[in-house]
C-alpha cells in the first residue's frame, strides 16, 4: 500500500524540497543514481562496458516549467554524446529520454519536445547509437508515440517504451511490433487510475506476458525491461519458441538493482543493458525506485533516523 503514497509524494514540491535537502539523502540516492556530472559517469560507463554490459543513459529530470530548461536538457544530452564519441562504444551505449524534460507539457509542448529531441537523436546516430523514448504517465503517451513515429521516418532505430499496466498497451504493442520498432516493455512506474490501468500485481504480470509474446512473435526488436526472475525466464522461453537468436532481443535493468543478475545474463551470452541515470534533478526518479520496493523506503528512513 505504500507504493501509491510514495508516488503521490513524488509529485509534491514540498516533499521534493524536504528530501532533496536532507543531509543523508545523497548517500542513499547514490545506489540508484551514481553521479551528478558527465565526469562522474564516464568511469562508470567504462567499467560496466568492460564487464560485457551495455548501457542506456538517462540524464535525470522531468516535469520542467520553462522552455529554457528544455534547451538545457537537450544540451546536457548533447554534451554526454560528445563524451561518448571519444569512447567509441557505438550502440553499446544508447540514450533514454523523458519527453517531459524536453518541454512536452509546456505550451506548444508537442512541437517543442520534438524540436528539442531531434538533435539528440541526430547526434546519437552520428556516433553509431540511438535513443529510446521513455514512457511517462498515460496522459503523455499519444504525444510520445507520435514523436516516436516522426523520428523513425529518418532514424528507424529510435525506440520507445510501453507499460504492461495500461489497458491500451496490447494494441500499442501490436502496432509497434508490426512496424519493426525497437520496443522496451516495462511493468510501469507511475500512479495510474483504475480506468486506464491494472492495479493488481498478478494482473500486470499476466499482461506483461501477453504483450511480451506479441513482441517476440513480431518483426521488431524486444527489450525486456524488468528485474522479475519469473518474467526473465518466460522471456527466454518465448524468444526460443519464436526462433530468435541471442542478438535479436535484449534484457534491460536499472543500475543498482539486481546487479549480479546483470552479470549472470551477460555471461550467458545475452545482451544486457543497464539503465544508468545521472544528474542533479534526481528526485522523481529516486522516489519511483522507493515506491517499487518498500524495503528501500525502510532503508532510507533508517538512514535518516540514524543520522538525525
Ligand atoms: C531498463 C528499465 C527502464 C524502465 N523505463 C521505464 C519507463 O520508461 N517508464 C515506466 O513507467 N517505467 C519504467 N521502468 C520501471 C518499471 O516500470 C518498473 O517500475 C520497475 O522495473 C520494477 O518492475 P519489475 O519488472 O522489475 O518487477 P517487480 O515485480 O517490481 O520487481 C521484481 C524484483 O526486482 C527487484 N526490484 C524491482 N524494483 C526494485 C527497486 N526499486 N529496488 C530494489 N529492488 C527492486 C526486487 O527484487 C523485486 O522483487 C523501467 C525499468 C527498467 C528495468
PDB file of N, CA and C in Angstrom, residues 243-293:
ATOM      1  N   UNK A 243      12.072 -18.486 -32.270  1.00  0.00           N
ATOM      2  CA  UNK A 243      13.245 -18.694 -33.128  1.00  0.00           C
ATOM      3  C   UNK A 243      14.193 -17.507 -33.150  1.00  0.00           C
ATOM      4  N   UNK A 244      14.167 -16.709 -32.098  1.00  0.00           N
ATOM      5  CA  UNK A 244      15.062 -15.543 -32.061  1.00  0.00           C
ATOM      6  C   UNK A 244      16.445 -15.949 -31.576  1.00  0.00           C
ATOM      7  N   UNK A 245      17.462 -15.389 -32.237  1.00  0.00           N
ATOM      8  CA  UNK A 245      18.839 -15.610 -31.778  1.00  0.00           C
ATOM      9  C   UNK A 245      19.126 -14.660 -30.603  1.00  0.00           C
ATOM     10  N   UNK A 246      20.267 -14.896 -29.930  1.00  0.00           N
ATOM     11  CA  UNK A 246      20.577 -14.107 -28.729  1.00  0.00           C
ATOM     12  C   UNK A 246      20.708 -12.606 -29.011  1.00  0.00           C
ATOM     13  N   UNK A 247      21.080 -12.261 -30.252  1.00  0.00           N
ATOM     14  CA  UNK A 247      21.233 -10.828 -30.542  1.00  0.00           C
ATOM     15  C   UNK A 247      19.959 -10.224 -31.147  1.00  0.00           C
ATOM     16  N   UNK A 248      18.848 -10.976 -31.074  1.00  0.00           N
ATOM     17  CA  UNK A 248      17.596 -10.455 -31.645  1.00  0.00           C
ATOM     18  C   UNK A 248      16.608  -9.983 -30.564  1.00  0.00           C
ATOM     19  N   UNK A 249      17.092  -9.816 -29.366  1.00  0.00           N
ATOM     20  CA  UNK A 249      16.333  -9.220 -28.254  1.00  0.00           C
ATOM     21  C   UNK A 249      17.352  -8.880 -27.184  1.00  0.00           C
ATOM     22  N   UNK A 250      16.931  -8.104 -26.171  1.00  0.00           N
ATOM     23  CA  UNK A 250      17.882  -7.838 -25.082  1.00  0.00           C
ATOM     24  C   UNK A 250      17.156  -7.652 -23.754  1.00  0.00           C
ATOM     25  N   UNK A 251      17.906  -7.855 -22.677  1.00  0.00           N
ATOM     26  CA  UNK A 251      17.384  -7.568 -21.345  1.00  0.00           C
ATOM     27  C   UNK A 251      17.865  -6.190 -20.918  1.00  0.00           C
ATOM     28  N   UNK A 252      17.042  -5.523 -20.100  1.00  0.00           N
ATOM     29  CA  UNK A 252      17.436  -4.226 -19.551  1.00  0.00           C
ATOM     30  C   UNK A 252      17.048  -4.171 -18.076  1.00  0.00           C
ATOM     31  N   UNK A 253      17.958  -3.687 -17.256  1.00  0.00           N
ATOM     32  CA  UNK A 253      17.648  -3.496 -15.826  1.00  0.00           C
ATOM     33  C   UNK A 253      18.208  -2.159 -15.370  1.00  0.00           C
ATOM     34  N   UNK A 254      17.752  -1.716 -14.209  1.00  0.00           N
ATOM     35  CA  UNK A 254      18.186  -0.424 -13.694  1.00  0.00           C
ATOM     36  C   UNK A 254      19.488  -0.557 -12.914  1.00  0.00           C
ATOM     37  N   UNK A 255      20.341   0.442 -13.048  1.00  0.00           N
ATOM     38  CA  UNK A 255      21.597   0.494 -12.273  1.00  0.00           C
ATOM     39  C   UNK A 255      21.254   0.372 -10.784  1.00  0.00           C
ATOM     40  N   UNK A 256      21.996  -0.476 -10.084  1.00  0.00           N
ATOM     41  CA  UNK A 256      21.806  -0.604  -8.630  1.00  0.00           C
ATOM     42  C   UNK A 256      20.788  -1.638  -8.215  1.00  0.00           C
ATOM     43  N   UNK A 257      20.107  -2.257  -9.178  1.00  0.00           N
ATOM     44  CA  UNK A 257      19.089  -3.257  -8.831  1.00  0.00           C
ATOM     45  C   UNK A 257      19.450  -4.605  -9.458  1.00  0.00           C
ATOM     46  N   UNK A 258      19.631  -5.619  -8.625  1.00  0.00           N
ATOM     47  CA  UNK A 258      19.989  -6.983  -9.029  1.00  0.00           C
ATOM     48  C   UNK A 258      21.241  -6.994  -9.935  1.00  0.00           C
ATOM     49  N   UNK A 259      22.286  -6.326  -9.482  1.00  0.00           N
ATOM     50  CA  UNK A 259      23.496  -6.175 -10.309  1.00  0.00           C
ATOM     51  C   UNK A 259      24.152  -7.524 -10.648  1.00  0.00           C
ATOM     52  N   UNK A 260      24.046  -8.493  -9.722  1.00  0.00           N
ATOM     53  CA  UNK A 260      24.630  -9.819 -10.017  1.00  0.00           C
ATOM     54  C   UNK A 260      23.941 -10.454 -11.215  1.00  0.00           C
ATOM     55  N   UNK A 261      22.633 -10.217 -11.294  1.00  0.00           N
ATOM     56  CA  UNK A 261      21.846 -10.784 -12.406  1.00  0.00           C
ATOM     57  C   UNK A 261      22.269 -10.151 -13.744  1.00  0.00           C
ATOM     58  N   UNK A 262      22.654  -8.886 -13.721  1.00  0.00           N
ATOM     59  CA  UNK A 262      23.136  -8.242 -14.955  1.00  0.00           C
ATOM     60  C   UNK A 262      24.319  -9.067 -15.490  1.00  0.00           C
ATOM     61  N   UNK A 263      25.251  -9.362 -14.582  1.00  0.00           N
ATOM     62  CA  UNK A 263      26.480 -10.048 -14.998  1.00  0.00           C
ATOM     63  C   UNK A 263      26.190 -11.492 -15.409  1.00  0.00           C
ATOM     64  N   UNK A 264      25.246 -12.123 -14.687  1.00  0.00           N
ATOM     65  CA  UNK A 264      24.929 -13.523 -15.000  1.00  0.00           C
ATOM     66  C   UNK A 264      24.350 -13.631 -16.423  1.00  0.00           C
ATOM     67  N   UNK A 265      23.407 -12.732 -16.751  1.00  0.00           N
ATOM     68  CA  UNK A 265      22.790 -12.800 -18.083  1.00  0.00           C
ATOM     69  C   UNK A 265      23.819 -12.486 -19.173  1.00  0.00           C
ATOM     70  N   UNK A 266      24.693 -11.508 -18.901  1.00  0.00           N
ATOM     71  CA  UNK A 266      25.727 -11.175 -19.892  1.00  0.00           C
ATOM     72  C   UNK A 266      26.667 -12.369 -20.078  1.00  0.00           C
ATOM     73  N   UNK A 267      27.005 -13.031 -18.983  1.00  0.00           N
ATOM     74  CA  UNK A 267      27.924 -14.185 -19.078  1.00  0.00           C
ATOM     75  C   UNK A 267      27.283 -15.328 -19.860  1.00  0.00           C
ATOM     76  N   UNK A 268      25.949 -15.408 -19.822  1.00  0.00           N
ATOM     77  CA  UNK A 268      25.239 -16.450 -20.607  1.00  0.00           C
ATOM     78  C   UNK A 268      25.179 -16.101 -22.090  1.00  0.00           C
ATOM     79  N   UNK A 269      25.684 -14.918 -22.454  1.00  0.00           N
ATOM     80  CA  UNK A 269      25.695 -14.530 -23.869  1.00  0.00           C
ATOM     81  C   UNK A 269      24.554 -13.622 -24.267  1.00  0.00           C
ATOM     82  N   UNK A 270      23.751 -13.212 -23.288  1.00  0.00           N
ATOM     83  CA  UNK A 270      22.641 -12.296 -23.600  1.00  0.00           C
ATOM     84  C   UNK A 270      23.135 -10.873 -23.732  1.00  0.00           C
ATOM     85  N   UNK A 271      22.424 -10.082 -24.528  1.00  0.00           N
ATOM     86  CA  UNK A 271      22.659  -8.632 -24.491  1.00  0.00           C
ATOM     87  C   UNK A 271      21.971  -8.109 -23.236  1.00  0.00           C
ATOM     88  N   UNK A 272      22.724  -7.451 -22.393  1.00  0.00           N
ATOM     89  CA  UNK A 272      22.195  -6.965 -21.108  1.00  0.00           C
ATOM     90  C   UNK A 272      22.536  -5.481 -20.992  1.00  0.00           C
ATOM     91  N   UNK A 273      21.504  -4.657 -20.996  1.00  0.00           N
ATOM     92  CA  UNK A 273      21.715  -3.200 -20.981  1.00  0.00           C
ATOM     93  C   UNK A 273      21.291  -2.632 -19.620  1.00  0.00           C
ATOM     94  N   UNK A 274      22.165  -1.830 -19.042  1.00  0.00           N
ATOM     95  CA  UNK A 274      21.891  -1.252 -17.721  1.00  0.00           C
ATOM     96  C   UNK A 274      21.443   0.198 -17.892  1.00  0.00           C
ATOM     97  N   UNK A 275      20.247   0.484 -17.401  1.00  0.00           N
ATOM     98  CA  UNK A 275      19.707   1.849 -17.463  1.00  0.00           C
ATOM     99  C   UNK A 275      20.383   2.650 -16.361  1.00  0.00           C
ATOM    100  N   UNK A 276      21.227   3.605 -16.767  1.00  0.00           N
ATOM    101  CA  UNK A 276      22.069   4.308 -15.801  1.00  0.00           C
ATOM    102  C   UNK A 276      21.708   5.795 -15.795  1.00  0.00           C
ATOM    103  N   UNK A 277      21.193   6.236 -14.656  1.00  0.00           N
ATOM    104  CA  UNK A 277      20.734   7.622 -14.539  1.00  0.00           C
ATOM    105  C   UNK A 277      21.793   8.450 -13.821  1.00  0.00           C
ATOM    106  N   UNK A 278      21.950   9.705 -14.238  1.00  0.00           N
ATOM    107  CA  UNK A 278      22.851  10.590 -13.503  1.00  0.00           C
ATOM    108  C   UNK A 278      22.337  12.030 -13.637  1.00  0.00           C
ATOM    109  N   UNK A 279      22.879  12.907 -12.777  1.00  0.00           N
ATOM    110  CA  UNK A 279      22.455  14.313 -12.821  1.00  0.00           C
ATOM    111  C   UNK A 279      22.018  14.780 -11.446  1.00  0.00           C
ATOM    112  N   UNK A 280      21.595  16.037 -11.373  1.00  0.00           N
ATOM    113  CA  UNK A 280      21.262  16.626 -10.067  1.00  0.00           C
ATOM    114  C   UNK A 280      19.757  16.593  -9.768  1.00  0.00           C
ATOM    115  N   UNK A 281      18.924  16.532 -10.815  1.00  0.00           N
ATOM    116  CA  UNK A 281      17.477  16.596 -10.590  1.00  0.00           C
ATOM    117  C   UNK A 281      16.923  15.173 -10.445  1.00  0.00           C
ATOM    118  N   UNK A 282      17.357  14.494  -9.381  1.00  0.00           N
ATOM    119  CA  UNK A 282      17.106  13.054  -9.270  1.00  0.00           C
ATOM    120  C   UNK A 282      15.833  12.712  -8.509  1.00  0.00           C
ATOM    121  N   UNK A 283      15.108  13.714  -7.985  1.00  0.00           N
ATOM    122  CA  UNK A 283      14.018  13.444  -7.039  1.00  0.00           C
ATOM    123  C   UNK A 283      12.952  12.464  -7.591  1.00  0.00           C
ATOM    124  N   UNK A 284      12.392  12.774  -8.766  1.00  0.00           N
ATOM    125  CA  UNK A 284      11.306  11.937  -9.309  1.00  0.00           C
ATOM    126  C   UNK A 284      11.771  10.508  -9.553  1.00  0.00           C
ATOM    127  N   UNK A 285      12.945  10.370 -10.152  1.00  0.00           N
ATOM    128  CA  UNK A 285      13.494   9.041 -10.444  1.00  0.00           C
ATOM    129  C   UNK A 285      13.711   8.258  -9.153  1.00  0.00           C
ATOM    130  N   UNK A 286      14.282   8.927  -8.146  1.00  0.00           N
ATOM    131  CA  UNK A 286      14.584   8.276  -6.864  1.00  0.00           C
ATOM    132  C   UNK A 286      13.298   7.825  -6.166  1.00  0.00           C
ATOM    133  N   UNK A 287      12.281   8.673  -6.175  1.00  0.00           N
ATOM    134  CA  UNK A 287      11.033   8.331  -5.480  1.00  0.00           C
ATOM    135  C   UNK A 287      10.350   7.129  -6.145  1.00  0.00           C
ATOM    136  N   UNK A 288      10.452   7.028  -7.477  1.00  0.00           N
ATOM    137  CA  UNK A 288       9.840   5.853  -8.127  1.00  0.00           C
ATOM    138  C   UNK A 288      10.561   4.573  -7.702  1.00  0.00           C
ATOM    139  N   UNK A 289      11.882   4.662  -7.485  1.00  0.00           N
ATOM    140  CA  UNK A 289      12.636   3.470  -7.031  1.00  0.00           C
ATOM    141  C   UNK A 289      12.215   3.094  -5.616  1.00  0.00           C
ATOM    142  N   UNK A 290      11.945   4.104  -4.774  1.00  0.00           N
ATOM    143  CA  UNK A 290      11.472   3.802  -3.416  1.00  0.00           C
ATOM    144  C   UNK A 290      10.093   3.143  -3.482  1.00  0.00           C
ATOM    145  N   UNK A 291       9.238   3.651  -4.362  1.00  0.00           N
ATOM    146  CA  UNK A 291       7.866   3.136  -4.441  1.00  0.00           C
ATOM    147  C   UNK A 291       7.837   1.685  -4.904  1.00  0.00           C
ATOM    148  N   UNK A 292       8.819   1.295  -5.718  1.00  0.00           N
ATOM    149  CA  UNK A 292       8.806  -0.080  -6.257  1.00  0.00           C
ATOM    150  C   UNK A 292       9.091  -1.126  -5.192  1.00  0.00           C
ATOM    151  N   UNK A 293       9.807  -0.727  -4.146  1.00  0.00           N
ATOM    152  CA  UNK A 293      10.175  -1.719  -3.143  1.00  0.00           C
ATOM    153  C   UNK A 293      10.170  -1.086  -1.750  1.00  0.00           C
TER     154      UNK A 293
END
